[in-house]
mmCIF file of C-alpha atoms in Angstrom:
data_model
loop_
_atom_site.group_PDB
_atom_site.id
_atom_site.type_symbol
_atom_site.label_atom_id
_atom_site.label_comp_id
_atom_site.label_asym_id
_atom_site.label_seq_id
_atom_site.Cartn_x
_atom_site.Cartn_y
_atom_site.Cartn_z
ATOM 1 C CA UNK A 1 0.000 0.000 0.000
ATOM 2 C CA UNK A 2 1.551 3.301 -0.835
ATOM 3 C CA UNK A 3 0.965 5.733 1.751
ATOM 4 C CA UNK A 4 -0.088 9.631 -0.250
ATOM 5 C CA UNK A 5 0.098 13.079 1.060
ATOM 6 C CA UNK A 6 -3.994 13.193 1.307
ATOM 7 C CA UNK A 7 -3.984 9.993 3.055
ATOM 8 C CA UNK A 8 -1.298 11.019 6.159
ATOM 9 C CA UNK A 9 -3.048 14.567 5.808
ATOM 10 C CA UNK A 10 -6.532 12.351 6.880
ATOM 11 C CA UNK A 11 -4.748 10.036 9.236
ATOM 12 C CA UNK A 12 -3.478 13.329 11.099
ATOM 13 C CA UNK A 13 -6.683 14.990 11.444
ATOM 14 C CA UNK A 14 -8.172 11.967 12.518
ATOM 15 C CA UNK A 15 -5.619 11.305 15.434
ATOM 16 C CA UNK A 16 -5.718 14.780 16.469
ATOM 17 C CA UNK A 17 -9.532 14.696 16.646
ATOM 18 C CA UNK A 18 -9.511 11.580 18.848
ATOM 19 C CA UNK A 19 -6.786 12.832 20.799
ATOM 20 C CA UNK A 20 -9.162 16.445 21.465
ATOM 21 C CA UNK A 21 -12.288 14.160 22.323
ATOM 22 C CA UNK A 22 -11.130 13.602 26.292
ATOM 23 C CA UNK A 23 -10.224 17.246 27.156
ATOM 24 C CA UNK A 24 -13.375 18.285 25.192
ATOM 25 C CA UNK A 25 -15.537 16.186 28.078
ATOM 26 C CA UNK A 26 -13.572 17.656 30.421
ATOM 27 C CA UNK A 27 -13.777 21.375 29.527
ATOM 28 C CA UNK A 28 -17.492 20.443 29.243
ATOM 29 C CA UNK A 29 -17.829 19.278 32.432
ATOM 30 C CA UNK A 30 -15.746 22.190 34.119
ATOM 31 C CA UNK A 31 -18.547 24.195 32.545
ATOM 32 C CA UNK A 32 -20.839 22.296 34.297
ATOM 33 C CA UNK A 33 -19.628 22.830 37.566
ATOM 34 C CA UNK A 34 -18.292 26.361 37.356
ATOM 35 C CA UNK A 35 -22.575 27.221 36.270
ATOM 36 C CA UNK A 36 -23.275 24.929 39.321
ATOM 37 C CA UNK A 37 -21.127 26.408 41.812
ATOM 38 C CA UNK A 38 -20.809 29.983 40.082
ATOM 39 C CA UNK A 39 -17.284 29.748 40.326
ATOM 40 C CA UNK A 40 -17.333 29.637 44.501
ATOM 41 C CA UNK A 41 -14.915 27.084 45.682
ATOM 42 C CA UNK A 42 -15.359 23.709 46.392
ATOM 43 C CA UNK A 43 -13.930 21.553 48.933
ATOM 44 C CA UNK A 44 -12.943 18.150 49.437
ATOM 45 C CA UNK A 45 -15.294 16.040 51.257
ATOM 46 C CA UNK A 46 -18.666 16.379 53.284
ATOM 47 C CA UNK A 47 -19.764 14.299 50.240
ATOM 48 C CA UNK A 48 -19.922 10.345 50.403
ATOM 49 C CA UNK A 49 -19.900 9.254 46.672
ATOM 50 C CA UNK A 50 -20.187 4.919 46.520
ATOM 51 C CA UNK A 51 -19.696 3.464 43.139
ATOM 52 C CA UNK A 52 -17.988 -0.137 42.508
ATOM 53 C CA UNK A 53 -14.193 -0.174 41.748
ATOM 54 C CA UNK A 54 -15.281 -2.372 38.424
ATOM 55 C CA UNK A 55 -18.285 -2.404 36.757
ATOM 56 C CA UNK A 56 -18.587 -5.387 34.609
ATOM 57 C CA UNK A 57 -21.001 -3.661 32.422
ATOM 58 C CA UNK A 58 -21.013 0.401 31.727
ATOM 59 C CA UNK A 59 -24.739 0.055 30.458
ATOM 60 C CA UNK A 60 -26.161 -0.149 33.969
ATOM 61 C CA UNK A 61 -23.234 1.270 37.090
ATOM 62 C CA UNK A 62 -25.067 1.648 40.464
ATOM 63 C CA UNK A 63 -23.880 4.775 42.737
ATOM 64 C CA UNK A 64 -25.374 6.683 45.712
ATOM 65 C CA UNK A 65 -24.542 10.002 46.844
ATOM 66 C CA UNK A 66 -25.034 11.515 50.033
ATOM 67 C CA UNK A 67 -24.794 14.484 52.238
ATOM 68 C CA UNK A 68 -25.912 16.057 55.299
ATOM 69 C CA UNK A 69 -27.146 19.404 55.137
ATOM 70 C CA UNK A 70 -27.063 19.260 51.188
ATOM 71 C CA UNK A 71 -29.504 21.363 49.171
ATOM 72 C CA UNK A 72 -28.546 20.353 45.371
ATOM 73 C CA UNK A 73 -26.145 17.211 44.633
ATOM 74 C CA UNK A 74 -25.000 17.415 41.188
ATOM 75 C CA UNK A 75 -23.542 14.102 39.544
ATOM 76 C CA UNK A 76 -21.137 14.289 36.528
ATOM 77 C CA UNK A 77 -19.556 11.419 34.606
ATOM 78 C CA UNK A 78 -16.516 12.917 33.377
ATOM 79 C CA UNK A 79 -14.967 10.522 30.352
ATOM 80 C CA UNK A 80 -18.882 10.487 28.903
ATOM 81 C CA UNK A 81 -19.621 12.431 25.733
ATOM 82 C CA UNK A 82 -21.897 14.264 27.888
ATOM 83 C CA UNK A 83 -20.943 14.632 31.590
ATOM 84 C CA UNK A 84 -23.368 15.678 33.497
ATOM 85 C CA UNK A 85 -25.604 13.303 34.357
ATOM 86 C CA UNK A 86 -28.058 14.096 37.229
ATOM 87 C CA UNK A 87 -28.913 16.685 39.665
ATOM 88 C CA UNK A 88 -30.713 15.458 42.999
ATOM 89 C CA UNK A 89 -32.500 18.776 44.567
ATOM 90 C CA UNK A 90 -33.483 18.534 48.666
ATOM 91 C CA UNK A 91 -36.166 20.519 50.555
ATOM 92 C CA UNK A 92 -36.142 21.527 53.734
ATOM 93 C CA UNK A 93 -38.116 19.018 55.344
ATOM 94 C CA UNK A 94 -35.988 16.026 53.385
ATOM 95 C CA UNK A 95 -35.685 13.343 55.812
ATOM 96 C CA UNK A 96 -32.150 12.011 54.106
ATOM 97 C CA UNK A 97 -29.910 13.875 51.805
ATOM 98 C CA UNK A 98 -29.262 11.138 49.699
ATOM 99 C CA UNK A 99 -30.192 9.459 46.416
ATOM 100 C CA UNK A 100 -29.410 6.795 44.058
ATOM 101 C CA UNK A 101 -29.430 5.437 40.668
ATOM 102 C CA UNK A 102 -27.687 3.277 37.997
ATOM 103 C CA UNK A 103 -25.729 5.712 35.246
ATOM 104 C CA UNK A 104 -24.344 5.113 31.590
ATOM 105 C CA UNK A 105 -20.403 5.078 31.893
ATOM 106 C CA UNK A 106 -18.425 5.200 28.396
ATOM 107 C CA UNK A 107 -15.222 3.967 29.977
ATOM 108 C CA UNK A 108 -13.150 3.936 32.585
ATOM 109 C CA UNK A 109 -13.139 7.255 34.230
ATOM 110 C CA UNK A 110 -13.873 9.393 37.353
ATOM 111 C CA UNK A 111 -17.516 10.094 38.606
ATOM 112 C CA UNK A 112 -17.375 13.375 40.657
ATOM 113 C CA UNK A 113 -20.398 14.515 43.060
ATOM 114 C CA UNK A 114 -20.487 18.767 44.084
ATOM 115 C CA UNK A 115 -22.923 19.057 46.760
ATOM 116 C CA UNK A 116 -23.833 22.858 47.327
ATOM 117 C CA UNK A 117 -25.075 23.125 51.101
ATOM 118 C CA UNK A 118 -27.842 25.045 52.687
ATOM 119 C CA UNK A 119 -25.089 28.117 53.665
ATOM 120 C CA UNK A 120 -24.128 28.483 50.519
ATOM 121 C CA UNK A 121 -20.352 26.287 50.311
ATOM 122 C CA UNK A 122 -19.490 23.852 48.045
ATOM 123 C CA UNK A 123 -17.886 20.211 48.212
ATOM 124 C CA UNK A 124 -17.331 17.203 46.300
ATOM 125 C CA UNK A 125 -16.253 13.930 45.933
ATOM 126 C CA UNK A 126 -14.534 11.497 43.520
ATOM 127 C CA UNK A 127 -14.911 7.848 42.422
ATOM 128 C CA UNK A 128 -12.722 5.830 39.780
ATOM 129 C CA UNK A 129 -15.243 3.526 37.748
ATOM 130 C CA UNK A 130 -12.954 0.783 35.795
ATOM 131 C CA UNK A 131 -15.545 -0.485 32.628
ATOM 132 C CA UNK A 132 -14.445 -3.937 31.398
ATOM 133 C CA UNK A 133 -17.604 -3.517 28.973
ATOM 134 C CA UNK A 134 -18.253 -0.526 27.254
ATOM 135 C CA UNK A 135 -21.969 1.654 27.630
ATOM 136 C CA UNK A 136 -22.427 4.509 25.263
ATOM 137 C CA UNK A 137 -21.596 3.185 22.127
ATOM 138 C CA UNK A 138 -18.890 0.162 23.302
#
């Protein structure tokens, strides 16, 4: 096979397009959270985010988020075309500030959980998902 000029010119763009797909997620789902949190900081826990260190299949992950005196629990999946991928909202009579639910995961990546509280301060928490099998589109 005799390699052209068009041909690396297409193998180029292609690699550099794949290679732009993870930071795009990423910038998409610092987005996310900077409208979220309206660029307040955000500290490290106060948030209890369980998800299993392998999920077998990425169709169906289960996770549950929790935290006291949370108003709004915001869940991203950060290596998905689309990050975010619920927001959990609490009253003022809620009994527990938790919730659960089974999410889409991609492939292997980090799950993050912001929690803003009642007075107004952020916090979050991470989880590393491995995917043996993919979900959105694997």
């Amino acid at each position: 096979m005799k390699l052209t000029r068009r041909d690396a010119i297409a193998l180029g763009a292609g690699a550099v397009v794949i290679a732009g797909l993870p930071v795009t997620a990423m910038a998409a789902g610092e987005e996310e959270i900077a409208a979220f949190t309206g660029g307040a900081d955000i500290a490290e826990g106060g948030v209890t985010l369980n998800a299993p260190e392998i999920a077998e299949n990425g169709n169906t992950v289960p996770i549950e988020v929790s935290a006291d005196g949370a108003a709004e629990i915001m869940v991203l999946a950060l290596g998905n075309p689309t990050p975010p991928v619920a927001t959990f909202k609490f009253g003022p009579l809620s009994a527990s500030r938790s919730a659960s639910t089974r999410i889409r995961l991609a492939q292997t990546q980090d799950i993050l959980a912001v929690a803003k509280m009642e007075d107004g301060s952020f916090a979050q928490a991470t989880a590393t998902v491995k995917v043996t099998i993919g979900g959105c589109g694997g």
